[in-house]
XYZ file of C-alpha atoms in Angstrom:
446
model
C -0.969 10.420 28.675
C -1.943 7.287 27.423
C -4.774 8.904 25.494
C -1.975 10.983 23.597
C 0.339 7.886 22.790
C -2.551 6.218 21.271
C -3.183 9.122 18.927
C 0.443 9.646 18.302
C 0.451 5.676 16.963
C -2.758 6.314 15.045
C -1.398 9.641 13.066
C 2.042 7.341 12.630
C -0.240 4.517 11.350
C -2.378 6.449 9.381
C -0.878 7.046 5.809
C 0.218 3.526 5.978
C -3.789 2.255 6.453
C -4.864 4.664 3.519
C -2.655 2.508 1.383
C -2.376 -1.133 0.016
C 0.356 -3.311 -1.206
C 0.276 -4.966 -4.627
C 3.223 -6.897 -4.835
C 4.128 -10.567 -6.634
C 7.050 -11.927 -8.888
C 7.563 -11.603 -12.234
C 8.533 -14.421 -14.362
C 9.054 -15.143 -17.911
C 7.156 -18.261 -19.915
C 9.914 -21.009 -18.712
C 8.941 -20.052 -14.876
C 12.492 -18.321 -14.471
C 12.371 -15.345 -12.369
C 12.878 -11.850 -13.855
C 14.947 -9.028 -11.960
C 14.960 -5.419 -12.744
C 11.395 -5.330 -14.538
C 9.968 -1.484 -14.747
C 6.359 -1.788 -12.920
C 4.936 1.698 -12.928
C 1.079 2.653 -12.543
C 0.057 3.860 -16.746
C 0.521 7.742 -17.111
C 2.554 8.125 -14.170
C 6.500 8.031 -12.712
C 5.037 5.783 -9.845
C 6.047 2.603 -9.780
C 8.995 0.285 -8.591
C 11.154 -2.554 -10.018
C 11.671 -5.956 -9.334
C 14.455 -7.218 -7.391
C 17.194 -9.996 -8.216
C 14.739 -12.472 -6.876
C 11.920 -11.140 -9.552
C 9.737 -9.496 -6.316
C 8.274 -6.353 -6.602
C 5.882 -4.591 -4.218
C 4.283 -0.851 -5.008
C 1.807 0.954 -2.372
C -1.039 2.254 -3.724
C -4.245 4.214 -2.808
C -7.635 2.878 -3.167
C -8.221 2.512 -6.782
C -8.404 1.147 -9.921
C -5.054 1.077 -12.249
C -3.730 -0.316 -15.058
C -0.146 -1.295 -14.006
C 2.518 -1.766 -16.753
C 5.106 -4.399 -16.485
C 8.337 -3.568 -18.746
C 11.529 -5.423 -19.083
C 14.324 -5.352 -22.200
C 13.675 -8.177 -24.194
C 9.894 -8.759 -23.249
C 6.417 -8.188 -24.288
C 4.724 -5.000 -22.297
C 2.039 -6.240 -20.368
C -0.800 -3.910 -18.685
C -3.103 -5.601 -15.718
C -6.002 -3.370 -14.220
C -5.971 -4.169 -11.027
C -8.439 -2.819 -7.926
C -6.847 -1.783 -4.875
C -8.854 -1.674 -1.358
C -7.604 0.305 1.569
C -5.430 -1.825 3.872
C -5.842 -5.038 2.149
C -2.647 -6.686 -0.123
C -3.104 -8.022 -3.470
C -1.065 -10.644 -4.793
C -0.335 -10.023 -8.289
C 2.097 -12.622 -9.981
C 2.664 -12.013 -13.680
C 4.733 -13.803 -16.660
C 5.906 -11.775 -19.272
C 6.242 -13.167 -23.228
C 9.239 -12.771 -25.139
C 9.146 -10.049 -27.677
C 8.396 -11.009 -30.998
C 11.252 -9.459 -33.076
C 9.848 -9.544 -36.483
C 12.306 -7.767 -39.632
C 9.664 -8.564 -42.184
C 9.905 -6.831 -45.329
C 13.343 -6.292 -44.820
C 15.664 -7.578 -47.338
C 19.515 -6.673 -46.651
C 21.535 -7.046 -49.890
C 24.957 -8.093 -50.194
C 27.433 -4.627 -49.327
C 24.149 -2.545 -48.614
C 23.984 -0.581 -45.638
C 22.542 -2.433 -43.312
C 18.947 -0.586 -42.025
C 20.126 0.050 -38.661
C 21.909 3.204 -40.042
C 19.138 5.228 -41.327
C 17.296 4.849 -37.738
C 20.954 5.579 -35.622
C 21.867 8.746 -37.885
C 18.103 10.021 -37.251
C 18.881 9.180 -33.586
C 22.033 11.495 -33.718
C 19.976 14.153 -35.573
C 17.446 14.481 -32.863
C 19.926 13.480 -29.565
C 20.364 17.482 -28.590
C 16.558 17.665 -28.926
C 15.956 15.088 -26.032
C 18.510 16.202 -24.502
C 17.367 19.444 -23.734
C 13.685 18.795 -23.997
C 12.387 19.415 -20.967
C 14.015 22.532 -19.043
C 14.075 21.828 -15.858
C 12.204 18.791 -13.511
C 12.159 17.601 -10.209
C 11.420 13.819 -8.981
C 12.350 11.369 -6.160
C 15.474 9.204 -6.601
C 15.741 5.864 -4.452
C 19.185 3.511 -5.118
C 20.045 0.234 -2.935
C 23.435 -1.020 -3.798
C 24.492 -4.302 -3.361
C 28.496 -5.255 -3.624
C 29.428 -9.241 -2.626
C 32.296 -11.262 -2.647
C 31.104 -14.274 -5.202
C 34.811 -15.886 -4.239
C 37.279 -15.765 -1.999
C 40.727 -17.104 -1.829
C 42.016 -19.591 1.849
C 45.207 -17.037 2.652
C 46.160 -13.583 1.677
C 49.925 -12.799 1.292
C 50.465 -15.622 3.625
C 47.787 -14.490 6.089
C 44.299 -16.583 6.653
C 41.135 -14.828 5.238
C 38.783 -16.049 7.035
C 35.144 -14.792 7.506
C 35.956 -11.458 6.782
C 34.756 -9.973 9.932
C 31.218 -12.056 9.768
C 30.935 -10.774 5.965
C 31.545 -14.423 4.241
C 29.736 -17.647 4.785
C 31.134 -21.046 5.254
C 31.114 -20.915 0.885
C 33.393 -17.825 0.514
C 30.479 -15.652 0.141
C 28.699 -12.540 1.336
C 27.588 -9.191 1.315
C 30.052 -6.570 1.799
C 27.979 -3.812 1.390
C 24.331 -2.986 1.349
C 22.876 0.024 1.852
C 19.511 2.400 -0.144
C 18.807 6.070 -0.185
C 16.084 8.718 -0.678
C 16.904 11.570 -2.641
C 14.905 14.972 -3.950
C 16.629 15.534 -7.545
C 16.163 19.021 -9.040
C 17.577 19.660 -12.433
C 17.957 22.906 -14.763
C 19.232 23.402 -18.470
C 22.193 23.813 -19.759
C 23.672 22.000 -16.293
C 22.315 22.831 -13.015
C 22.052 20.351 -11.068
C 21.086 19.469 -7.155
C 20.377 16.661 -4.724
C 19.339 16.521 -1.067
C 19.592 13.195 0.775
C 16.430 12.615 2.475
C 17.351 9.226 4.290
C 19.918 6.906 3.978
C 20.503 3.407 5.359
C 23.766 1.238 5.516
C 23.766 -1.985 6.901
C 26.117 -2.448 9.775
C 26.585 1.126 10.029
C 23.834 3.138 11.413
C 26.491 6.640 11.478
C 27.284 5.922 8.124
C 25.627 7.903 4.648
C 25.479 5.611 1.855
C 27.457 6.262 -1.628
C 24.300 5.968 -4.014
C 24.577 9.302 -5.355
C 21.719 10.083 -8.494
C 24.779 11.759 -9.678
C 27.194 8.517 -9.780
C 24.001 7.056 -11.709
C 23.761 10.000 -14.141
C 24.700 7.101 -17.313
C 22.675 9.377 -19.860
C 23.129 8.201 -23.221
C 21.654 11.731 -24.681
C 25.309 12.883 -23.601
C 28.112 12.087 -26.608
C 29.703 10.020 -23.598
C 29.638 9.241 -19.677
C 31.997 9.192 -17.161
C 33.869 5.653 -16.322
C 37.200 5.692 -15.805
C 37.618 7.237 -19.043
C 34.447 8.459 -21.091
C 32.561 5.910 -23.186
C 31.362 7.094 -25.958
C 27.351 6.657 -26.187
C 25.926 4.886 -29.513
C 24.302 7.924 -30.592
C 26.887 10.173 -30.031
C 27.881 13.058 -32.603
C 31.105 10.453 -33.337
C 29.479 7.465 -33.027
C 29.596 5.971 -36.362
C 33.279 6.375 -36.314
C 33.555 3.887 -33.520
C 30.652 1.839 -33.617
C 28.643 -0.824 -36.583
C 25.244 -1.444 -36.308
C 22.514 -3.992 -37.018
C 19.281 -3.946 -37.275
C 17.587 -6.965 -34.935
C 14.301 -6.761 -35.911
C 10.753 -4.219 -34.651
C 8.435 -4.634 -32.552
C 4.906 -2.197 -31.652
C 4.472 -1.523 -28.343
C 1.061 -1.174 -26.231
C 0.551 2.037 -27.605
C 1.364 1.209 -31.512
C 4.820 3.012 -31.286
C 7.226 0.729 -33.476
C 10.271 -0.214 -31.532
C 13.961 -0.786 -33.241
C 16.546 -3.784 -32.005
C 19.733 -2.180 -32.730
C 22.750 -4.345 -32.154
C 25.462 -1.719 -31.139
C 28.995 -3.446 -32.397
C 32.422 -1.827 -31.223
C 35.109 -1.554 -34.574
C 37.812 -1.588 -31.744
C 36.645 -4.022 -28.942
C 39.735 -1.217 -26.883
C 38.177 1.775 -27.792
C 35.900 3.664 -25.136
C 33.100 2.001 -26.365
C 29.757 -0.010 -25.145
C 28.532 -3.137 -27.097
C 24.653 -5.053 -26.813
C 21.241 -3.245 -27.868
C 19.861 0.180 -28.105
C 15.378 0.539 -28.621
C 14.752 3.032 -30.651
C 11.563 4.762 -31.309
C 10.724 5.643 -34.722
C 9.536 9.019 -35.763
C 10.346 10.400 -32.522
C 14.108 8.520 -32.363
C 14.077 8.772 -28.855
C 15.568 5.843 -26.343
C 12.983 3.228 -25.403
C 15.180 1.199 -23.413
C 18.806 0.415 -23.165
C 20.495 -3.081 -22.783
C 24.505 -2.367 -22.672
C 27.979 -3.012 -21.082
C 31.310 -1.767 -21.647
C 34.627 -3.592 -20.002
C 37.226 -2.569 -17.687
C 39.382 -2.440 -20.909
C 37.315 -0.107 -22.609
C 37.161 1.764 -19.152
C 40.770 1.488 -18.567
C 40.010 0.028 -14.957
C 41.569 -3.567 -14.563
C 39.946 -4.004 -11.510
C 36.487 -4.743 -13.118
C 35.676 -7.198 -16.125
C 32.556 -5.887 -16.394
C 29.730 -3.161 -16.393
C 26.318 -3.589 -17.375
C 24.178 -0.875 -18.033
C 20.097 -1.360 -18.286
C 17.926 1.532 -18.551
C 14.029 1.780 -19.278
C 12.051 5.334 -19.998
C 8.447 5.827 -19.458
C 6.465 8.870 -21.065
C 5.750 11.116 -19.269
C 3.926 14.164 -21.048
C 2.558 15.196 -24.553
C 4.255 15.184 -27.216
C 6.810 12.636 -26.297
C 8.078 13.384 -23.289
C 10.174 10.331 -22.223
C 12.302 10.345 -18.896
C 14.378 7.834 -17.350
C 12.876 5.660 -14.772
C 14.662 2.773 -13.635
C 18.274 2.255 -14.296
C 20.663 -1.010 -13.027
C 24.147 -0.203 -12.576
C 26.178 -3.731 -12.051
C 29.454 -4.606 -12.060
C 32.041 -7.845 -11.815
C 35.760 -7.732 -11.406
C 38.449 -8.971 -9.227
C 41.875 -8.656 -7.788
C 44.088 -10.843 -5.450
C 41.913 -14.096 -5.824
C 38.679 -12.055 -4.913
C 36.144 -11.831 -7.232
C 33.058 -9.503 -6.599
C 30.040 -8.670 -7.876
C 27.657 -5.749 -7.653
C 24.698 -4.032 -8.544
C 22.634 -0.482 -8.058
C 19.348 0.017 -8.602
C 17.961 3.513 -9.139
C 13.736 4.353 -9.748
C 13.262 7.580 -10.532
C 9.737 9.004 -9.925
C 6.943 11.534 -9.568
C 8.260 13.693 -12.026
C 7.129 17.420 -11.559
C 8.308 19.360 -15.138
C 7.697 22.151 -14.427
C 9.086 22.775 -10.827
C 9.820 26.769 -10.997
C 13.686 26.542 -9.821
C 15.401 29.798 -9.848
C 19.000 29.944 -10.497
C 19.444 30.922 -6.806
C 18.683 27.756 -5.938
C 21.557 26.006 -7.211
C 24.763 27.226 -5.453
C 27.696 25.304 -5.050
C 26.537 22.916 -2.655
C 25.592 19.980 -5.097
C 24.942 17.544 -2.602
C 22.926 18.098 0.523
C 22.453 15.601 3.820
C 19.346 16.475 5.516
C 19.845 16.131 9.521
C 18.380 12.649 10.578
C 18.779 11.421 7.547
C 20.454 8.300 8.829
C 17.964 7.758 11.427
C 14.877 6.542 10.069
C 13.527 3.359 11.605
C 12.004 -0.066 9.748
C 8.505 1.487 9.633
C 9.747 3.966 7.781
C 12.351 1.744 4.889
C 8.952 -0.370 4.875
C 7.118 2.075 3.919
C 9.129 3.862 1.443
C 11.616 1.548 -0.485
C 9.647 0.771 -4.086
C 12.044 -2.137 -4.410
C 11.369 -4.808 -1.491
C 14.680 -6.626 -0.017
C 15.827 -9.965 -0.934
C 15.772 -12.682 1.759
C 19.701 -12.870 1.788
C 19.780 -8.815 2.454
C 16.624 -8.932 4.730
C 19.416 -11.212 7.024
C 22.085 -8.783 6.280
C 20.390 -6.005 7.554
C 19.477 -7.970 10.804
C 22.889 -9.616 11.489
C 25.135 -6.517 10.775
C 22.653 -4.079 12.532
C 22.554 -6.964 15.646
C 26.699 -7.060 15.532
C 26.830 -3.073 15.563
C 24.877 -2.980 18.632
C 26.826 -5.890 20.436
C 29.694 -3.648 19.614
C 28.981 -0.169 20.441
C 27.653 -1.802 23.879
C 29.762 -1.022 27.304
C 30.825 -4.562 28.113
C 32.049 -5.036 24.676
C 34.248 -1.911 24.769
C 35.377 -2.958 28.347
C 36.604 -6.294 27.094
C 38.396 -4.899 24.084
C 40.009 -2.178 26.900
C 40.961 -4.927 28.972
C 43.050 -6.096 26.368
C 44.496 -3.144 25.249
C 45.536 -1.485 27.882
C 47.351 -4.139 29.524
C 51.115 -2.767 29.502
C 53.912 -4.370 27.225
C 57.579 -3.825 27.644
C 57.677 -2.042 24.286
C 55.714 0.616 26.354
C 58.425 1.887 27.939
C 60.270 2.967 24.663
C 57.022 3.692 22.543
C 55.020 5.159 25.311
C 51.966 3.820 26.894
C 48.155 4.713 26.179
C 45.178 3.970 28.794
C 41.507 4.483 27.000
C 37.893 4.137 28.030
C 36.226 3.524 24.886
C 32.422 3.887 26.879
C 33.906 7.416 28.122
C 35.698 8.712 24.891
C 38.516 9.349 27.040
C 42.048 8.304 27.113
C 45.467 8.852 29.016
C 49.057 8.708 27.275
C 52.203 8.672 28.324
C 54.767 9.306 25.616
């Protein structure tokens, strides 16, 4: 018996000791800390992102690799790094500011301004990308994060409090936390399917979280995406109705691609519209990167002030494949002297282009919840999430998952039935309910 346990533990242990940890923070040259910087091993989809603290982590195989570190608005940098089985490296990194250069460029008075040439080529080839690759499959992982950033004393009259536990002594907190696993398979024109491999909610260990790939499908290849009304994208078919551009300045990347600022300008700051940057590539005109937000005018939600939309591609085959890999989703709005913030984090990786999906694949089930998906254990999130947890979530996840269990416990549900079902005289023209909340059972009397 015991000799079985043991080898149980080892086959458990063993894809975790085949692997190492390279993980560190990523800075820029002032010593700031950089979230949401693409780190992906060169040639590959593998790779993570930092979190809002600037921390990544990425397991790895014994090996040499060049790892790429990519952020909007920074130099590329590639390390080579040597991994040994079992034993962490500790790889912090500062990124450079990219050097926008626009020499040779000489914008006269009432001349088009050189953005244009480079967005209408964009338009021209935006069907192509779209529909470059046929079909794929890859792995999704999103952790959302939604907190109150203020909260008012009272509430129509009524104290607010802690919120149930979810605000500190400051008004603030977490109100949500939660990540995901997906398999995404895709198919031209539209086919589209996802299967939840594992979810995790904090405070909620019944619960499935709401990071759908889907709800992250922002793809700027589209002529718009779905907010509360459809924003137009910058390189849609009608863009240049809506939108002015200007040229920032170019950069070359690591590989000697030149890269194009484009400052994307609303005409009507109400119109369904984004402003901030687009990176274009030129000859190909595909999307590099994408630095945006659109408001909850231009939405037509009051709720939010806010969305931001960043978005980084990788290549991924020859001749310039690109594919999405790390998108942040974040938000900030308000209502009734709240104010919230959030964001959502999606990596998408281990791209397989050429999966073989038949059509009978995709039925009308779009979204799929494989059983015990909600029960994996810390080993497992450990193992798996490419984006490591903040300190402030880390004691999320402990206090909320500690309170759940205090609560779902017998001489908590006792207490609370002590309570209720003491009888009231309103009983005995309302009716009267007795309940055993450890049983499931209850008696009423109407």
């Amino acid at each position: 018996m015991v000799k079985n346990s043991l080898f149980t533990l080892l086959l458990l242990a063993l894809p975790i000791m085949l692997l190492a940890q390279v993980r560190g923070t990523v800075t820029d040259q002032k010593g700031e800390v950089l979230p949401f910087v693409s780190i992906y091993v060169q040639g590959t989809t593998n790779g993570t992102t930092s979190n809002l603290k600037g921390e990544y982590s990425l397991n790895l195989e014994k090996g040499t690799y060049q790892l790429v570190f990519q952020s909007i608005g920074y130099k590329q940098l590639v390390q080579n790094v040597e991994v040994q089985t079992g034993k962490p490296l500790k790889l912090d990194v500062q990124l450079q500011e990219e050097a926008i250069e626009l020499a040779g460029v000489e914008v006269k008075a009432n001349a088009e301004d050189p953005a244009y040439p480079i967005i209408r080529k964009a338009i021209e080839r935006r069907e192509y990308h779209r529909r470059q690759v046929e079909e794929f499959s890859c792995e999704g992982y999103i952790k959302g994060n939604v907190k109150i950033l203020e909260a008012p004393k009272k509430l129509l009259g009524q104290d607010v409090g802690d919120l149930d536990g979810n605000l500190d002594t400051t008004g603030q907190g977490i109100v949500y936390l939660s990540e995901s696993v997906s398999k995404l398979y895709f198919k031209q024109p539209d086919k589209y399917r996802e299967i939840m491999q594992s979810s995790k909610v904090s405070g909620n260990n019944q619960g499935f979280s709401f990071n759908s790939a889907q709800d992250m499908d922002i793809d700027l290849y589209r002529n718009y995406s779905k907010f509360g009304r459809n924003i137009v994208s910058p390189i849609a078919d009608n863009a240049m109705n809506l939108y002015k551009y200007r040229l920032e300045g170019a950069f070359v990347d690591e590989a000697g691609r030149l890269v194009n600022k484009i400052a994307v300008i609303p005409k009507n700051f109400a119109d369904p519209v984004y402003r901030g940057f687009i990176y274009i590539i030129s000859d190909t005109w595909n999307i590099q990167s994408a630095d945006l937000y659109t408001t909850g005018l231009s939405a037509q939600i009051p709720l939010f002030d806010t969305f931001y939309v960043r978005q980084n591609f990788v290549p991924v085959a020859k001749p310039a494949v690109w594919r999405m890999f790390s998108q942040t989703f974040s938000m900030q709005g308000g209502f009734f002297g709240f104010k919230f913030g959030g964001s959502f984090t999606a990596i998408y990786r281990n791209f397989d282009l050429s999966p073989g999906l038949s059509d009978d694949f995709f039925g009308n089930e779009v979204m799929k919840v494989e059983t015990g998906a909600n029960e994996k254990d810390t080993a497992y999130w450990n193992l798996t999430r490419p984006v490591p947890l903040t300190v402030e979530e880390s004691v999320d996840y402990i206090k909320k998952d500690s309170i759940q269990l205090v609560r779902a416990s017998k001489p908590f549900m006792d207490s609370l039935d002590r309570v209720q079902n003491k009888p009231e005289w309103g009983d005995l023209l309302f009716g009267y309910t007795w309940s055993n909340s450890w049983k499931r059972y209850s008696y009423t009397l109407e």
